[in-house]
Coordinates of C-alpha atoms in Angstrom, one line a residue:
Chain S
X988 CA -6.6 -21.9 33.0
X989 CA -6.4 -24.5 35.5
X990 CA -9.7 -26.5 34.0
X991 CA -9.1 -26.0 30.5
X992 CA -5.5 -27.5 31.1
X993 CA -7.2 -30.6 32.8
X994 CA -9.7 -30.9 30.1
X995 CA -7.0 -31.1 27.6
X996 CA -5.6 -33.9 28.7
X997 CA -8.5 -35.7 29.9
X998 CA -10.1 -34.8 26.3
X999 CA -7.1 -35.8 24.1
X1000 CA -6.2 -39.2 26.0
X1001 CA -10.0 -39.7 24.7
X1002 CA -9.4 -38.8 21.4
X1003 CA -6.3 -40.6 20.9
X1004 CA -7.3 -44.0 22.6
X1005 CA -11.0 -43.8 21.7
X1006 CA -10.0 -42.8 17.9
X1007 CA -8.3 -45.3 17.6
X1008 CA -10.3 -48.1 18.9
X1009 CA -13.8 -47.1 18.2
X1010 CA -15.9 -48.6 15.4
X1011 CA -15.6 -46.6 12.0
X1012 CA -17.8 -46.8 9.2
X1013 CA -16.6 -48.6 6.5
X1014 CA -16.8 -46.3 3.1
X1015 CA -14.9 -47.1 -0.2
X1016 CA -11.3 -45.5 -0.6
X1017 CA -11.5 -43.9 2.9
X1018 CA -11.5 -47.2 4.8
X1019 CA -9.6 -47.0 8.0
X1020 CA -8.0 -43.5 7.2
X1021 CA -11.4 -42.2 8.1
X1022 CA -9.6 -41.6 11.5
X1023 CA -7.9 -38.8 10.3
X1024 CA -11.2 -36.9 10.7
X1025 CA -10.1 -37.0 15.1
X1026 CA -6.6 -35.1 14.2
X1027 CA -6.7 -33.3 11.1
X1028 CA -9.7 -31.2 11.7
X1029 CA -8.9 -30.3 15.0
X1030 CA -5.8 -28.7 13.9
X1031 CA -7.7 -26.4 11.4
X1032 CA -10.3 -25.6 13.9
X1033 CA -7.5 -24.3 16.6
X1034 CA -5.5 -22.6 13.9
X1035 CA -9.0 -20.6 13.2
X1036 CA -9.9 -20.4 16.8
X1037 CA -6.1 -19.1 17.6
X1038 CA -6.2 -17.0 14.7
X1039 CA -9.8 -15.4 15.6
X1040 CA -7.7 -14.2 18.9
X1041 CA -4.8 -13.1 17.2
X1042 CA -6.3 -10.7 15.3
X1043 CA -8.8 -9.6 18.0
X1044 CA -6.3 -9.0 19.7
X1045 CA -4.7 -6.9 17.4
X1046 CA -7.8 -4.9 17.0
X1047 CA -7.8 -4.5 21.1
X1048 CA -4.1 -3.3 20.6
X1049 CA -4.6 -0.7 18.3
X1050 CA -7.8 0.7 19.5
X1051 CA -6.5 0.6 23.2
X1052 CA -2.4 0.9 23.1
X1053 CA -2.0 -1.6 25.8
X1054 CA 1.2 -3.0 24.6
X1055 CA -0.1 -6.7 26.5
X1056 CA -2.7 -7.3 23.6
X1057 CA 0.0 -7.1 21.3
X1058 CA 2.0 -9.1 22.8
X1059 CA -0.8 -11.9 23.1
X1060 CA -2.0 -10.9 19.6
X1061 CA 1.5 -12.2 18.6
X1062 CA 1.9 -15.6 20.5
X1063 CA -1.3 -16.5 19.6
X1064 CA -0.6 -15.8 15.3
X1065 CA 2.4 -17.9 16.5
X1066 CA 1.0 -21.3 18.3
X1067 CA -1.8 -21.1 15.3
X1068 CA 0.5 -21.0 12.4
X1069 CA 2.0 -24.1 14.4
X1070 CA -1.2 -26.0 14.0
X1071 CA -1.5 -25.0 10.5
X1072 CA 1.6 -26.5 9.8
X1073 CA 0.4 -29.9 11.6
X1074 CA -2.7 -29.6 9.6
X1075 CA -0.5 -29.4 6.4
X1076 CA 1.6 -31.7 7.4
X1077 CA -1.2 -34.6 8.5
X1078 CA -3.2 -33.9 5.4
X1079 CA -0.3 -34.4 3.0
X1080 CA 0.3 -38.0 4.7
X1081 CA -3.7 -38.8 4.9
X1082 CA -3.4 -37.7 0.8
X1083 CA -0.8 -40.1 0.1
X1084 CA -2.7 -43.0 1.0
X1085 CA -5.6 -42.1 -0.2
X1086 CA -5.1 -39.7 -3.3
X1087 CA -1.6 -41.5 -4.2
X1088 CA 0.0 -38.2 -3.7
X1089 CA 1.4 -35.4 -1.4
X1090 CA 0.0 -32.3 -2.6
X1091 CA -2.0 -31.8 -5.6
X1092 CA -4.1 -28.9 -7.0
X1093 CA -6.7 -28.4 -4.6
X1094 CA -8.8 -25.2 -3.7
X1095 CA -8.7 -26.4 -0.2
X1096 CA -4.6 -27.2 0.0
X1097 CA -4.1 -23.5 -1.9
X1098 CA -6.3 -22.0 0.3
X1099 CA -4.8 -23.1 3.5
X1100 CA -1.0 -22.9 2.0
X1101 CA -1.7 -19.1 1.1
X1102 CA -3.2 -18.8 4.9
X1103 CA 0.0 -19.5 6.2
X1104 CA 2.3 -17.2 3.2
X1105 CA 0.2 -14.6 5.2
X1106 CA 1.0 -15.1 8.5
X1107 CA 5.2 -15.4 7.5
X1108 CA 4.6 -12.3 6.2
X1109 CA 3.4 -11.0 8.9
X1110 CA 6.3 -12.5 10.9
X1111 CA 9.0 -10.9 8.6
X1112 CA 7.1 -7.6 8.9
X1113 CA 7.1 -7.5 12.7
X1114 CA 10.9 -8.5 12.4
X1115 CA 11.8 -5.7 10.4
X1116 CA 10.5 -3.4 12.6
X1117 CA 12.9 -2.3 15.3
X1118 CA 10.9 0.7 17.1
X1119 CA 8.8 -1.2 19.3
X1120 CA 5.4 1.0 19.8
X1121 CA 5.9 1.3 15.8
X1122 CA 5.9 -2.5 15.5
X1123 CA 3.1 -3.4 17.4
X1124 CA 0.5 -0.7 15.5
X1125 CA 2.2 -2.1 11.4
X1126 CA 1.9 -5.5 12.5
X1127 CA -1.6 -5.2 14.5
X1128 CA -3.2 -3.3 11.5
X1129 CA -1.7 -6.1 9.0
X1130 CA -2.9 -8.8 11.4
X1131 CA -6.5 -7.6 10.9
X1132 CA -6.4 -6.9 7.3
X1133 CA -4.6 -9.9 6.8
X1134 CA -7.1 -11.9 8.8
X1135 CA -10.1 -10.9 7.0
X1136 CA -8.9 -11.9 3.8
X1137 CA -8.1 -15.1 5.4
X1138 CA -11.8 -16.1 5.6
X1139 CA -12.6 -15.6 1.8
X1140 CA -9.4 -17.8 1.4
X1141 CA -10.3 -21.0 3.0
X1142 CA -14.3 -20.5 3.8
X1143 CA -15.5 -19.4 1.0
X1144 CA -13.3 -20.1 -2.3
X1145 CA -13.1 -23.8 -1.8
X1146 CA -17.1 -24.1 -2.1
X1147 CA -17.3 -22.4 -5.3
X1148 CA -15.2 -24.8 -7.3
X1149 CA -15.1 -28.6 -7.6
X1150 CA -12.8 -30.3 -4.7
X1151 CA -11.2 -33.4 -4.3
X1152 CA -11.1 -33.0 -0.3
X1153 CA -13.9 -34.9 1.6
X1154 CA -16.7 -32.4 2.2
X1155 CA -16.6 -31.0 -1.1
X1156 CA -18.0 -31.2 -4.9
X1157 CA -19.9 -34.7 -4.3
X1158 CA -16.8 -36.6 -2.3
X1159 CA -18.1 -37.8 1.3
X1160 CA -17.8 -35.1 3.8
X1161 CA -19.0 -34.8 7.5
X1162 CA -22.6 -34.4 6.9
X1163 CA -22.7 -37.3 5.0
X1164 CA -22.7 -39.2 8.6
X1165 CA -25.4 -37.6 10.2
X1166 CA -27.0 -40.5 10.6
X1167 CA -23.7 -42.3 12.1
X1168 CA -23.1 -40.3 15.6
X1169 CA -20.4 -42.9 15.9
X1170 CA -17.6 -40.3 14.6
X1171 CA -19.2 -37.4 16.2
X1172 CA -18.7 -38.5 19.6
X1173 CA -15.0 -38.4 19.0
X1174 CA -14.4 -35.6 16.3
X1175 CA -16.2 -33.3 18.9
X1176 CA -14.2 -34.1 22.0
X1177 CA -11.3 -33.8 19.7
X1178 CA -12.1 -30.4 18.6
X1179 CA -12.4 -29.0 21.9
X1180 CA -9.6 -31.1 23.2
X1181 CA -7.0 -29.8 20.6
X1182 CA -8.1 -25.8 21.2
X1183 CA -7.3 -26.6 25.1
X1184 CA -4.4 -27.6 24.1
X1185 CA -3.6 -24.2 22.0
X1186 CA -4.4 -21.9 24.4
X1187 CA -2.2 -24.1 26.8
X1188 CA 0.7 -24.0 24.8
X1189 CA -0.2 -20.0 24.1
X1190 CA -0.1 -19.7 28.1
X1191 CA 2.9 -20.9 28.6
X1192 CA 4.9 -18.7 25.7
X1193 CA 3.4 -15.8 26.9
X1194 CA 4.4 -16.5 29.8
X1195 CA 7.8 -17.1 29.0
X1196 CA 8.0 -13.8 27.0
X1197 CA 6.9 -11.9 29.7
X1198 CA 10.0 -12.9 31.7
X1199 CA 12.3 -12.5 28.8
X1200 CA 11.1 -9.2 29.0
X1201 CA 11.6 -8.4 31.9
Chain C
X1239 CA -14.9 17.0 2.4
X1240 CA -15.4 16.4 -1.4
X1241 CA -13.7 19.1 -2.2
X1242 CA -10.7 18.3 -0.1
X1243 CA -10.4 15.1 -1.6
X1244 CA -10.3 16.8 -5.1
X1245 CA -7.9 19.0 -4.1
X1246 CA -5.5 16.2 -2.8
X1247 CA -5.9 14.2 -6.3
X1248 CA -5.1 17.4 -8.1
X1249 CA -2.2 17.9 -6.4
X1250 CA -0.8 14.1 -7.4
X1251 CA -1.4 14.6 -10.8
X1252 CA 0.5 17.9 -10.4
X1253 CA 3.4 16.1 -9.1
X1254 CA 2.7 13.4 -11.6
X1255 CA 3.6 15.6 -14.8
X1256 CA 6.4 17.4 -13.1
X1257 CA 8.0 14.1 -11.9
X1258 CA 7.0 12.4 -15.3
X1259 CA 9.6 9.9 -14.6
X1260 CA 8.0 7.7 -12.3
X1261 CA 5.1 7.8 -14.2
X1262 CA 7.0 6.5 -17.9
X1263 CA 9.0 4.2 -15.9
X1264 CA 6.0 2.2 -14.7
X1265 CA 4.9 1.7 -18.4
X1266 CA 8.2 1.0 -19.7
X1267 CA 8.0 -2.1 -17.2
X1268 CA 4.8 -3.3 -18.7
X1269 CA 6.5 -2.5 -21.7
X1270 CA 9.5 -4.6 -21.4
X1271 CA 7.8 -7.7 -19.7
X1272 CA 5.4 -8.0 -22.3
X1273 CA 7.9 -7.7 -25.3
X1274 CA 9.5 -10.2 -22.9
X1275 CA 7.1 -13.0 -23.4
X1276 CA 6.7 -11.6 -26.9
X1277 CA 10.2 -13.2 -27.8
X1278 CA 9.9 -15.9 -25.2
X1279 CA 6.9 -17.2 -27.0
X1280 CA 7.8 -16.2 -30.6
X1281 CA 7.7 -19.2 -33.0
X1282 CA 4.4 -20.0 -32.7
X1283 CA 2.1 -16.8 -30.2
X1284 CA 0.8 -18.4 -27.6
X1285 CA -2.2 -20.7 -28.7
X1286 CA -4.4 -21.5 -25.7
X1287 CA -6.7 -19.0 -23.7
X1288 CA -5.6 -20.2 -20.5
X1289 CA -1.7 -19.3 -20.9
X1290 CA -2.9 -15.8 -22.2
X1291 CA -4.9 -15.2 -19.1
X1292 CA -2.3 -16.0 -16.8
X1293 CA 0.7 -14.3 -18.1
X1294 CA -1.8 -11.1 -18.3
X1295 CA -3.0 -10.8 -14.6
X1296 CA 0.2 -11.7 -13.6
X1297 CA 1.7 -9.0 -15.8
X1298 CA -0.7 -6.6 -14.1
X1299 CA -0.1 -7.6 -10.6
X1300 CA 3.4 -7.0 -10.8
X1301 CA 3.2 -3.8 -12.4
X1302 CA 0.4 -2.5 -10.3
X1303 CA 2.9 -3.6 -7.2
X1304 CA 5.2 -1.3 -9.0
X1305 CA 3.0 1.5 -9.5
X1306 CA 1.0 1.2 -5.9
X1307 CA 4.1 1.1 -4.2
X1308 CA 5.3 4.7 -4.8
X1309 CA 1.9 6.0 -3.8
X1310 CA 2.8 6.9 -0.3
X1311 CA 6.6 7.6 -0.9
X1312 CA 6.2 10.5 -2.8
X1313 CA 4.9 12.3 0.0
X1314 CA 8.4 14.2 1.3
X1315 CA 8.2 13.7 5.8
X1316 CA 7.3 17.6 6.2
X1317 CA 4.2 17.4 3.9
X1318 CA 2.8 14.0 5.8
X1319 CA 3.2 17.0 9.0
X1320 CA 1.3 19.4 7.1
X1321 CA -1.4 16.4 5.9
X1322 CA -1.5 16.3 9.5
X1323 CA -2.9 19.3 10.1
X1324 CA -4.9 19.8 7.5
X1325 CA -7.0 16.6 6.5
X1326 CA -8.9 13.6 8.2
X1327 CA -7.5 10.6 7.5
X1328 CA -10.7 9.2 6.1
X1329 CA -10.2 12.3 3.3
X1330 CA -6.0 11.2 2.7
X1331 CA -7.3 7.7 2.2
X1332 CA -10.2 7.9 0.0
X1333 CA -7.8 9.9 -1.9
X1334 CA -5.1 8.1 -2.8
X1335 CA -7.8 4.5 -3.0
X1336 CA -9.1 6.7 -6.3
X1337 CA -5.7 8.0 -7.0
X1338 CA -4.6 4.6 -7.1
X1339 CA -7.5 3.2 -9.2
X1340 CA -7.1 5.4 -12.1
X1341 CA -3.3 4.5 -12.4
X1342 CA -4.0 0.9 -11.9
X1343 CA -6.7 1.4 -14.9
X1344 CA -4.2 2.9 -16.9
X1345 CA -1.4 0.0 -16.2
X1346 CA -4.5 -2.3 -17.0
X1347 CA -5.4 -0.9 -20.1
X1348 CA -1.8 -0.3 -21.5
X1349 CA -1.3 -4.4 -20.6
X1350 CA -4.4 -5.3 -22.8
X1351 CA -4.1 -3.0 -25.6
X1352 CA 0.2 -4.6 -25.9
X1353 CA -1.4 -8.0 -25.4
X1354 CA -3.5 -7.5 -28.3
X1355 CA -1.1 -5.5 -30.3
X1356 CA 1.3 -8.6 -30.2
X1357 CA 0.1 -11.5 -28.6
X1358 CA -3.7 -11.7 -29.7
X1359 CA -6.7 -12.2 -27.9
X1360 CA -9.3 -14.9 -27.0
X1361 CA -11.8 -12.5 -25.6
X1362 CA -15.2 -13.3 -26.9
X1363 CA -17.1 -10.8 -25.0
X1364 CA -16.0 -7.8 -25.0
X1365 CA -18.0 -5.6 -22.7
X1366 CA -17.8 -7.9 -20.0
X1367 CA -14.1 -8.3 -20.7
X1368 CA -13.9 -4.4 -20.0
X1369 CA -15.8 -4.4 -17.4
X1370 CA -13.9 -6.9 -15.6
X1371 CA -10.9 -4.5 -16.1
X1372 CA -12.3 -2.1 -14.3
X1373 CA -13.8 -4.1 -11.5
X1374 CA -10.2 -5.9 -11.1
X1375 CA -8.2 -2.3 -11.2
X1376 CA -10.3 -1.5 -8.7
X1377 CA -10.5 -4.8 -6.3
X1378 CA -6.1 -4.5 -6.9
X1379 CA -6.2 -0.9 -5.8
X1380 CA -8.1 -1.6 -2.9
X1381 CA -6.0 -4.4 -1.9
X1382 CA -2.7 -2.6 -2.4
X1383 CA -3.2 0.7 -0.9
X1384 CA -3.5 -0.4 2.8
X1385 CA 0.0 -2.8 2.0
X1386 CA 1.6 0.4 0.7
X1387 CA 0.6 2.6 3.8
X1388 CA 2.0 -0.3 5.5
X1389 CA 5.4 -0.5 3.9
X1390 CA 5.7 3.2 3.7
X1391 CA 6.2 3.1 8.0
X1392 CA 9.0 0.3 7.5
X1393 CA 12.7 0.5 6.3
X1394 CA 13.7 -1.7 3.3
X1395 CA 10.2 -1.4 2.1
X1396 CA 9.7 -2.4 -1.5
X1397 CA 10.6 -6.0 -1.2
X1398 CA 8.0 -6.0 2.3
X1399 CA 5.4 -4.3 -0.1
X1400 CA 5.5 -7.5 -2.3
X1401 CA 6.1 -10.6 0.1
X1402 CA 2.9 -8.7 2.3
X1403 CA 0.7 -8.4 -0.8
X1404 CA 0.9 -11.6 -2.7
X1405 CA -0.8 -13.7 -0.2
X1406 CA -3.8 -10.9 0.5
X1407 CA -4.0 -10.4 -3.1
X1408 CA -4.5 -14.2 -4.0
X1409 CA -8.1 -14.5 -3.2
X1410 CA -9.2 -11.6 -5.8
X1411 CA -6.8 -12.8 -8.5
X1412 CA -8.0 -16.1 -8.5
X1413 CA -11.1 -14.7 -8.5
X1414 CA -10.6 -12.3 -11.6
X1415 CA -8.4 -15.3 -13.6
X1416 CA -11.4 -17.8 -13.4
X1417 CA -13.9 -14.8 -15.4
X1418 CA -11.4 -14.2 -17.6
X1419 CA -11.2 -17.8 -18.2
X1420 CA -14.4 -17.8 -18.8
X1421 CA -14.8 -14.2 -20.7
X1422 CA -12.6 -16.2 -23.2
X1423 CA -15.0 -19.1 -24.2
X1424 CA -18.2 -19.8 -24.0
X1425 CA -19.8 -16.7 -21.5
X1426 CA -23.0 -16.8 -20.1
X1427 CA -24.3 -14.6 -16.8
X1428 CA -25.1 -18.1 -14.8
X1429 CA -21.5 -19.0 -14.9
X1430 CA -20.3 -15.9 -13.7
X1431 CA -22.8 -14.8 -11.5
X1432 CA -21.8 -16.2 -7.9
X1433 CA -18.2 -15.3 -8.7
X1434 CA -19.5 -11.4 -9.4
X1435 CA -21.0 -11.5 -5.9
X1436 CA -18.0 -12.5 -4.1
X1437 CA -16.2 -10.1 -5.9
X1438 CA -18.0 -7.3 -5.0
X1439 CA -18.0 -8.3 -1.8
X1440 CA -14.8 -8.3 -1.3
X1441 CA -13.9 -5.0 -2.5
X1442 CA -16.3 -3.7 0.1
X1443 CA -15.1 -5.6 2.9
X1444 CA -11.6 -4.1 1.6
X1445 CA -12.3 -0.7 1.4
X1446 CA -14.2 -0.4 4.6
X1447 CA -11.3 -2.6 6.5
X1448 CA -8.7 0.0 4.7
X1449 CA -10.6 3.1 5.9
X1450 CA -11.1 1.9 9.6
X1451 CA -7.4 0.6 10.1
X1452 CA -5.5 3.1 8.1
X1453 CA -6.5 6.4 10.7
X1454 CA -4.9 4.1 13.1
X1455 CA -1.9 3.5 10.9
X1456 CA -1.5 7.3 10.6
X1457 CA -2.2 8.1 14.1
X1458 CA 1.6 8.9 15.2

């Protein structure tokens, strides 16, 4: 725990000075809000990476009935819907420079604004349940199912349609810079940087929980 | 094992004629929705394909919610003890997936022949339409059985049965809307294709995630 926090901060003092002073390329429309590429991303690759855990997790839980993978299972669903929520909340502002608006209709946006409907629900269904080994096996088996349908949602629907979002239907994407390494040797640090930085914050909540408690 | 299962769907259509209410109440809310938008939209019908589509599915999520729902609840506590005993969880589940498929067919069909009793239809290919009935009563079953088990374990259940559904459920409706979008013009198997795939993949990542998870849902 002790590296990854280090690497966190060494990573995301990169990100946040070196994304913002590093050369971009220069590409119509996009311009300078090309940066958003270090900070948006990131926050859908933790919410994935924490969500991964959540639910595997949850499958530990229920195949095990050590009440501590629930526990985690649940901390983790609750730092990732956090960076969902960032990654939302960062796309809508990149959109309204570039696309003139906050929200529009989008495979990408429904996709990722169903994601989260599914993980309030799950929420509100560990809420309403007061028995506590009862809560942990309803939520844990919603968690997976939910999860699963979760990949569909954003991974695979968005690339059957046409897209505004960069990376899809013909709009300039990531692999459009293969050639230019110049973003990648942010955007990766970033990545990495930002999941360090969920499992951090995922620590320390567990931790707390476990003194509340006891 | 077969036989079992047979037995078990037997036995819910038994309880299905003898508690007939629960079974005209779920098409009296098809019913009524649909005569619903009958008056809403009365001057003129409604004109274009894409309103038609939507209103439908959205007709037959609802009711299908209605009509999944009650699946599990009909079971009184002491049978669930004797279910216990008797059957795998494997056999319960499989069960009430085909239990649940045959009434969503029928909720289905009841929806399309009222849509085309009073609001028309823009379906130009009919076999494929049909077919994409089935596929989607069966893709909604699958969906909405798991949910039920789900909301059967929790108090103040039927209004957790819908907020849990709706977002698992998106993916396949959005699916099933865009073929019937395209059922209703122009249909060729090159549009549809990919679509069919993901569907059908889908339903089997469904059923075998609802068989795995639900013997540990019924573990007590």
């Amino acid at each position: 725990m002790k590296y990854i926090k280090i690497l966190s901060i060494l990573l995301l003092i990169y990100t946040a000075s070196a994304g913002i002073l590093f050369d971009v390329p220069r590409l119509p429309i996009l311009n300078e809000t090309i940066r958003i590429l270090y900070f948006h991303v990131p926050m859908w690759f933790t919410m994935i990476f924490l969500l991964f855990l959540s639910s595997f997790n949850a499958y530990r839980f229920i195949s095990t009935k050590d009440i501590r993978y629930d526990l985690k299972s649940y901390i983790y669903a609750n730092v990732g819907v956090y960076f969902g929520i960032l990654g939302i909340l960062t796309g809508m502002i990149w959109a309204n420079y570039t696309w003139g608006t906050f929200w529009t209709n989008d495979p990408k946006l429904n996709g990722s604004a169903i994601g989260l409907l599914i993980y309030f629900g799950y929420f509100i269904l560990r809420n309403s349940v007061d028995d506590e080994s009862k809560k942990g096996k309803i939520s844990s088996v919603y968690n997976v199912f939910a999860f699963s349908m979760l990949i569909p949602l954003i991974f695979i629907l968005p690339r059957l349609t046409d897209s505004l979002h960069p990376g899809n239907g013909g709009n300039p994407g990531f692999n459009v810079y293969d050639l230019n390494s110049q973003l990648r040797i942010v955007f990766y640090p970033a990545v990495i940087g930002f999941i360090c930085l969920g499992l951090w914050i995922a620590d320390i909540k567990l931790k707390i929980q476990k003194i509340n408690n006891n | 094992m077969i036989n079992k299962i047979l037995s078990i769907l037997y036995k819910d259509f038994k309880i299905e004629i003898n508690q007939s209410h629960l079974f005209f109440s779920v098409g009296l809310y098809v019913i009524s929705s649909i005569y619903i938008i009958y008056i809403s939209y009365q001057p003129t019908g409604i004109l274009s394909s894409e309103h038609w589509v939507s209103i439908f599915w959205v007709i037959i999520l609802f009711s299908s919610i209605s009509a999944v729902s009650k699946s599990f609840f009909q079971e009184s506590g002491n049978r669930n003890y004797y279910y216990y005993y008797v059957l795998s969880p494997d056999e319960l589940i499989i069960s009430k997936l085909i239990y649940n498929f045959l009434f969503i067919v029928f909720v289905t069909f009841l929806t399309f022949i009222l849509f085309t009793f009073l609001l028309g239809n823009f379906i130009q290919s009919y076999t494929f339409f049909i077919s994409l009935l089935l596929i989607g009563s069966l893709s909604i079953s699958n969906c909405l059985t798991l949910i039920s088990a789900i909301g059967h374990q929790v108090k103040n259940n039927s209004m957790l049965i819908s907020i849990l559904s709706f977002p698992v459920i998106i993916p396949i409706l959005i699916l099933l809307i865009k073929l019937s979008k395209i059922s209703s013009s122009e249909f060729s198997w090159n549009l549809i294709q990919d679509d069919i795939y993901l569907l059908i993949l889908l339903n089997i990542i469904l059923v075998v995630l609802t068989k795995v998870l639900f013997s540990f849902l019924w573990r007590n």
